[in-house]
Short mmCIF file of C-alpha atoms and ligand atoms in Angstrom, two decimals:
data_model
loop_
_atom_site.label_atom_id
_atom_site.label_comp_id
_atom_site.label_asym_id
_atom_site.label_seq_id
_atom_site.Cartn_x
_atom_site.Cartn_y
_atom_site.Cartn_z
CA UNK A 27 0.00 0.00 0.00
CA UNK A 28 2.84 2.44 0.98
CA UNK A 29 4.67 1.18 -2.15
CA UNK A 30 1.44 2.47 -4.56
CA UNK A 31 1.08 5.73 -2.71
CA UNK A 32 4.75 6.62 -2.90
CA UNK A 33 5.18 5.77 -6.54
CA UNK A 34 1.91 7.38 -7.33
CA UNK A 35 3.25 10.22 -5.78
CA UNK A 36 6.48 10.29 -7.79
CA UNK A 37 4.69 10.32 -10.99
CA UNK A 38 3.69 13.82 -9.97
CA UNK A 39 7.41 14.19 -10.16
CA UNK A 40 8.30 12.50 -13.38
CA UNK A 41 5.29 14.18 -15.48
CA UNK A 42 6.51 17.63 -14.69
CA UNK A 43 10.27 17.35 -14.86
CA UNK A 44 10.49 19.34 -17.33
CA UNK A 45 7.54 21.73 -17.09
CA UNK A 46 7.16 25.36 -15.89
CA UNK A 47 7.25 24.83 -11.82
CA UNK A 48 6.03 28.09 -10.39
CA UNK A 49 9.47 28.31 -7.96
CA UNK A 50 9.32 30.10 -4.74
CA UNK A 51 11.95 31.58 -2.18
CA UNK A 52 11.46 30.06 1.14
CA UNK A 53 14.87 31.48 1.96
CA UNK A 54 17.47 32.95 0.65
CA UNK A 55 18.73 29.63 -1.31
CA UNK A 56 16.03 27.33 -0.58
CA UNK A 57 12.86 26.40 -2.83
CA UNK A 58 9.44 25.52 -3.53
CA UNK A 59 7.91 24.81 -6.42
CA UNK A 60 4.05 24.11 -6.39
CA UNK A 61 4.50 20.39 -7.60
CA UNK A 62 6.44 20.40 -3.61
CA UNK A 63 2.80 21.27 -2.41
CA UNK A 64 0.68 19.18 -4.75
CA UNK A 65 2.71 15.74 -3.93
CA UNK A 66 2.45 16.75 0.26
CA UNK A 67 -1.20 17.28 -0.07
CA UNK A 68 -1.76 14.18 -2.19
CA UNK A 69 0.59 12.06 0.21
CA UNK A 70 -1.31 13.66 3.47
CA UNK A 71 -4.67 12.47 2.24
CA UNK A 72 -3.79 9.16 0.94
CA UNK A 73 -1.72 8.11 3.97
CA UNK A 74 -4.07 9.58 6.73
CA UNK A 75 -6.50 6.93 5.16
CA UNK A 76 -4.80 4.09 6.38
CA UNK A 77 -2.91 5.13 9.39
CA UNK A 78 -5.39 7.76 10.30
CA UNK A 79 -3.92 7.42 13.94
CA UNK A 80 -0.77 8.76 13.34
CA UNK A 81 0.47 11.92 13.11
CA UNK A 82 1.75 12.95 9.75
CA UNK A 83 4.30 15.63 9.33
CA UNK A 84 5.54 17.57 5.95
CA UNK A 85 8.13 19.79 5.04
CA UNK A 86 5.92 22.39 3.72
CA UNK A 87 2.71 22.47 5.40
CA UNK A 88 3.84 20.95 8.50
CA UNK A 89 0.75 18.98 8.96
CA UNK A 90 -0.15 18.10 12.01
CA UNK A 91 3.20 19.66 14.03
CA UNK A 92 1.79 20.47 17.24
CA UNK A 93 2.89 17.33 17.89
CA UNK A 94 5.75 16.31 16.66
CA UNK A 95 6.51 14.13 19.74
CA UNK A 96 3.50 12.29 19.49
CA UNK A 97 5.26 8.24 19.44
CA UNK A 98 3.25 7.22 16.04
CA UNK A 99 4.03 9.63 13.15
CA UNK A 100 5.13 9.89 9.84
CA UNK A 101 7.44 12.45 8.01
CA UNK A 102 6.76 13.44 4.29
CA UNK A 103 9.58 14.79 2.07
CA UNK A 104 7.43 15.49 -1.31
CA UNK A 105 10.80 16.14 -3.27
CA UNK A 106 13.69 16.03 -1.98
CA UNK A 107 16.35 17.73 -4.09
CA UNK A 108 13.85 20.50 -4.57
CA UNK A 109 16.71 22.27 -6.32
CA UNK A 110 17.83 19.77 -8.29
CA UNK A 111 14.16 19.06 -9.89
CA UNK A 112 13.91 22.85 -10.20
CA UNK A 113 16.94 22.47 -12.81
CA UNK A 114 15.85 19.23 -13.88
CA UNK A 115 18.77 17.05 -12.85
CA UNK A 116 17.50 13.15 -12.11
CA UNK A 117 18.40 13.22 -7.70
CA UNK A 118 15.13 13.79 -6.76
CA UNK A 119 12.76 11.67 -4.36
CA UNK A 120 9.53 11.43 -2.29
CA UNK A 121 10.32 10.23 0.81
CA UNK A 122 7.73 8.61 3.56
CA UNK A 123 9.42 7.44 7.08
CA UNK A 124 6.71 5.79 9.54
CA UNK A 125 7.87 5.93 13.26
CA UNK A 126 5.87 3.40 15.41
CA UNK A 127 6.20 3.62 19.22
CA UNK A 128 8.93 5.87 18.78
CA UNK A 129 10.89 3.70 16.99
CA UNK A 130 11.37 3.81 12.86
CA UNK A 131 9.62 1.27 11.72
CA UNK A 132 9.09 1.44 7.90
CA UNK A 133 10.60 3.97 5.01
CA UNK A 134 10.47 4.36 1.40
CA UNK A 135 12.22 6.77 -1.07
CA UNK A 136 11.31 6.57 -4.97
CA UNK A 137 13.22 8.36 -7.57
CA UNK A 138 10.69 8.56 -10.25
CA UNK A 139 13.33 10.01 -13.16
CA UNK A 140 16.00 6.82 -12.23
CA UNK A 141 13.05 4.09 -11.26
CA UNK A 142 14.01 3.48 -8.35
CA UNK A 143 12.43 2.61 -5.22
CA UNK A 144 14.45 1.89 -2.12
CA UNK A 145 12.50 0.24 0.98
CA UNK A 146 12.97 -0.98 4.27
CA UNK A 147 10.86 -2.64 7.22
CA UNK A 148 12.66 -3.22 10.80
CA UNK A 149 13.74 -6.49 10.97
CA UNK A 150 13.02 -6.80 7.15
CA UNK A 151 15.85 -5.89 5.51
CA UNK A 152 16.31 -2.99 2.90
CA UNK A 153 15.04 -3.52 -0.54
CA UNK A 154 15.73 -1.69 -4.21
CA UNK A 155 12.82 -2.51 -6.91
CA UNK A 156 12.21 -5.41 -4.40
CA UNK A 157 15.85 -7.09 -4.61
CA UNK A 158 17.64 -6.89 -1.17
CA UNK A 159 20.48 -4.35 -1.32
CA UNK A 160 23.84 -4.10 1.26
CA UNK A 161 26.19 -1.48 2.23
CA UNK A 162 29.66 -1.69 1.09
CA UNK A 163 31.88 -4.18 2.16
CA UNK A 164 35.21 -1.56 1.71
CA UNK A 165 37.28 -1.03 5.15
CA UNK A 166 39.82 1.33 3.97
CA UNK A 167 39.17 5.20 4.25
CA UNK A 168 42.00 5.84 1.33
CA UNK A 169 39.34 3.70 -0.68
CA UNK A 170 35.97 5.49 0.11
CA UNK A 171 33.88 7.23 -1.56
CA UNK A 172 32.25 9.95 0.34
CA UNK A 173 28.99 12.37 -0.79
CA UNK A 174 27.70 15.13 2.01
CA UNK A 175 25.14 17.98 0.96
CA UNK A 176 25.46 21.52 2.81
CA UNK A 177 22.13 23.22 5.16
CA UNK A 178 20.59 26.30 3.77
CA UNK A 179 21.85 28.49 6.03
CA UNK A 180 25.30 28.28 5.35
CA UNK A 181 26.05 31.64 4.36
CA UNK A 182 24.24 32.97 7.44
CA UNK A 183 25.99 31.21 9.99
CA UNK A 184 29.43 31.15 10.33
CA UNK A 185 30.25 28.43 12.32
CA UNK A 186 27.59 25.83 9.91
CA UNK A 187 30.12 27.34 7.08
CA UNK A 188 33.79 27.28 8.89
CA UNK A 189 32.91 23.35 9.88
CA UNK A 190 31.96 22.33 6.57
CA UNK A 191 34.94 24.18 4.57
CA UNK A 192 37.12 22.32 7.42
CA UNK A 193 35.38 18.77 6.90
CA UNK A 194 35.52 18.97 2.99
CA UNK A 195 39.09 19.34 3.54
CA UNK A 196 40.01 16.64 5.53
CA UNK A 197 37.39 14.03 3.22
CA UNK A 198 39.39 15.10 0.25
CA UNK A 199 42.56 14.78 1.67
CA UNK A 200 41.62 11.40 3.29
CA UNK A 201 39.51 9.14 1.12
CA UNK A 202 39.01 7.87 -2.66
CA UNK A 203 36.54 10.84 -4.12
CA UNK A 204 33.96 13.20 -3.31
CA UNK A 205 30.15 13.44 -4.44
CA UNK A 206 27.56 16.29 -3.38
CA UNK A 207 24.44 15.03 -5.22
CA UNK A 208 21.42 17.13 -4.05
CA UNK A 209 19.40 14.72 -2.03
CA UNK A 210 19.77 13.78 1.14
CA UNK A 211 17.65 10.66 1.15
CA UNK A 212 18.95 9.26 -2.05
CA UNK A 213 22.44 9.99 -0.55
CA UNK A 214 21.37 7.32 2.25
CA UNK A 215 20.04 5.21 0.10
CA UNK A 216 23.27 5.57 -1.80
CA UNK A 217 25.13 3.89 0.82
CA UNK A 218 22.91 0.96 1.66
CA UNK A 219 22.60 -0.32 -1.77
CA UNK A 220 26.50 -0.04 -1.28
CA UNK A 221 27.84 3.12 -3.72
CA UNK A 222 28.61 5.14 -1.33
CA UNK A 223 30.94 3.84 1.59
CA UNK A 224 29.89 7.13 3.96
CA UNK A 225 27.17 10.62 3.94
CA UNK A 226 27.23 12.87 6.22
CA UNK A 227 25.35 16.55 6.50
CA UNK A 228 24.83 19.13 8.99
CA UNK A 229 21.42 20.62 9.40
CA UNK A 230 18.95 17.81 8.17
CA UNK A 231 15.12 17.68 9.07
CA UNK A 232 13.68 14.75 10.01
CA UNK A 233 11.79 14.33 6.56
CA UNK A 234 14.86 14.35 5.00
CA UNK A 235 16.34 10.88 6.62
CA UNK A 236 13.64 9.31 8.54
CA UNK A 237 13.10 6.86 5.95
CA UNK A 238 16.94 6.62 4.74
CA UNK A 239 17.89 5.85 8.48
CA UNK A 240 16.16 2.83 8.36
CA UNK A 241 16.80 1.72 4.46
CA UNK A 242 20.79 1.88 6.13
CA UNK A 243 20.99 0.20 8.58
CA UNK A 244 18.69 -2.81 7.54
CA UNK A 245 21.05 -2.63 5.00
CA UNK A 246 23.65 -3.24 7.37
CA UNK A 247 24.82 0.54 7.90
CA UNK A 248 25.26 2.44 10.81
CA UNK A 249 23.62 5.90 11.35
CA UNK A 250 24.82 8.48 14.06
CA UNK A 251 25.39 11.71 15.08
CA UNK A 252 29.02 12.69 14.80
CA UNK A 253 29.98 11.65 18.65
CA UNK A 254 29.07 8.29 17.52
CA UNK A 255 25.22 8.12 19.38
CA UNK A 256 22.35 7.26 18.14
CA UNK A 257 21.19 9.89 16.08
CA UNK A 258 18.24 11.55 17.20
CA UNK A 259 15.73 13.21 14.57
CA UNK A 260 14.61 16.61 16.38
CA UNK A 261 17.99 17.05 18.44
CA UNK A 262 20.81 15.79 16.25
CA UNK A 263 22.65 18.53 14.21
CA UNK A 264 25.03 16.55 12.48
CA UNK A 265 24.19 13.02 10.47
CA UNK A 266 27.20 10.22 10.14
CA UNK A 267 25.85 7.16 7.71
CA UNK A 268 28.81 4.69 6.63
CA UNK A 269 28.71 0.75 5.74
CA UNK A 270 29.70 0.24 9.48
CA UNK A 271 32.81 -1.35 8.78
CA UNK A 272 34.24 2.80 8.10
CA UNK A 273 32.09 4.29 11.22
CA UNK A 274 34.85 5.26 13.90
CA UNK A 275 37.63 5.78 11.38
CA UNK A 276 35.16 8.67 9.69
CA UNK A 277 34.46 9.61 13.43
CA UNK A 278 37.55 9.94 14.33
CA UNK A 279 39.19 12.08 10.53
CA UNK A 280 36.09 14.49 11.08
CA UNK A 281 36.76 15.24 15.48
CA UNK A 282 40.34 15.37 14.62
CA UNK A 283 41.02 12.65 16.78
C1 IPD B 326 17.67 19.07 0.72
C2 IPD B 326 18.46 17.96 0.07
C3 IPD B 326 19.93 18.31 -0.04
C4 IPD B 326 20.50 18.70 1.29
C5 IPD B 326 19.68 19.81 1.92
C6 IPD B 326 18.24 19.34 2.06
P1 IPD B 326 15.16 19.51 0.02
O1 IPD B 326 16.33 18.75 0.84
O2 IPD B 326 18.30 16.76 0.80
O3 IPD B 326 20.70 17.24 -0.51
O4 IPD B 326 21.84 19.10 1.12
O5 IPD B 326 20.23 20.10 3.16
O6 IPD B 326 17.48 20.30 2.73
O7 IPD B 326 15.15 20.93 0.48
O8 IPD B 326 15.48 19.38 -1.41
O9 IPD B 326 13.94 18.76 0.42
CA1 CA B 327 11.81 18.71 0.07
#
């Protein structure tokens, strides 16, 4: 059922990837487009249908956000890479993650351009066009390929900006190659179907990775924050996803330890 909604939901995406999107500023570097609205509203409704006891939150309309620590919800991400879809370039996704008794619990992420729909259940393993997929088996940091993406207020805050110039530097100088891609949840997905042997951002929202959190580590990932805790969705500044085997040697290059 999830599966149909979600890719229902991404046709939205694919039929207008190249049409006139009616962009809006919600910040200084950060857009909407009214396709972002159209695919919320449509996810809302459909989902509220059958789990009409949980509480849903989106990125734009924040459905639903009084309570945000309520232990059943689920976060909607109706594109992400908003910009990229703005210029047309194939990393976009819609993103669902279901949190039951405060715990994740399911997630799916479909990029309608590619065809490609990456799922996870707890306990169930992680899935890509239903054929189970597993992070990298690489343990060498020289060998690693690394993708982050940068928050929208970078240029206003100067710390957000000093730590990622500093981070960049040490991941080039440390590991295989580089990739900033424009979505955050296809990023994670990235590295549980195994391209990618680490992502890590500053300044995610929960819709962003709810869903990739989970497609990760049933993929046999590991997800933190960069102290190496479990990473928490409304507290957690900074997001560390590797293959596991990479997780403290990351840790370690990025806290200049
Ligand atoms: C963004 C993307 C991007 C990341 C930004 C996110 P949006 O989501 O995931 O890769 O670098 O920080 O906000 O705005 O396209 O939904
Ligand atoms: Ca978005």
């Amino acid at each position: 059922m999830l599966k149909k909604i979600v890719i229902e939901a991404g046709k939205i995406i694919k039929d207008n990837f190249y049409s006139a999107k009616d962009v809006k500023f919600k910040g200084e570097i950060d857009l909407v487009t009214k396709f972002d609205i159209e695919i919320e509203k449509f996810l809302y409704k459909k989902l509220k249908d059958i789990y009409p006891e949980f509480v849903i939150i989106g990125e734009e309309e924040s459905y639903d956000t009084q309570l945000t620590n309520a232990p059943n919800r689920i976060y909607i991400d109706p594109i992400d890479g908003t910009t990229n879809f703005v210029h047309s370039i194939p990393f976009v996704a819609v993103c669902v993650g279901i949190i039951k008794d405060n715990k994740l619990f399911e997630g799916a992420i479909y990029n309608p351009i590619l065809d490609e729909f990456f799922y996870a259940k707890k306990g169930e393993g992680a899935f890509l066009n239903e054929k189970k997929i597993y992070v990298s088996k690489e343990n060498k940091l020289e060998r690693s390929l690394v993708v982050t993406g940068f928050p929208y207020n970078i240029r206003q805050d100067e710390f957000t900006f000093n730590w990622n110039i500093e981070t960049v530097k040490k991941v080039l100088k440390n590991t295989l190659a580089f990739r900033r891609l424009g979505s955050a949840a296809i990023d994670l997905c990235y590295v549980a179907r195994g391209s990618y042997e680490i992502f890590y951002e500053m300044g995610l929202k929960p819709w962003d990775v709810a869903a990739g959190i989970l497609i990760v580590e049933e993929a046999g990932g590991k997800v933190t924050n960069e102290k190496g805790k479990e990473f928490d969705l409304h507290e957690d500044k900074i997001i560390v996803a590797t293959n596991s085997k990479l997780h403290d040697k990351f840790l370690k290059l990025i806290n200049n330890i």
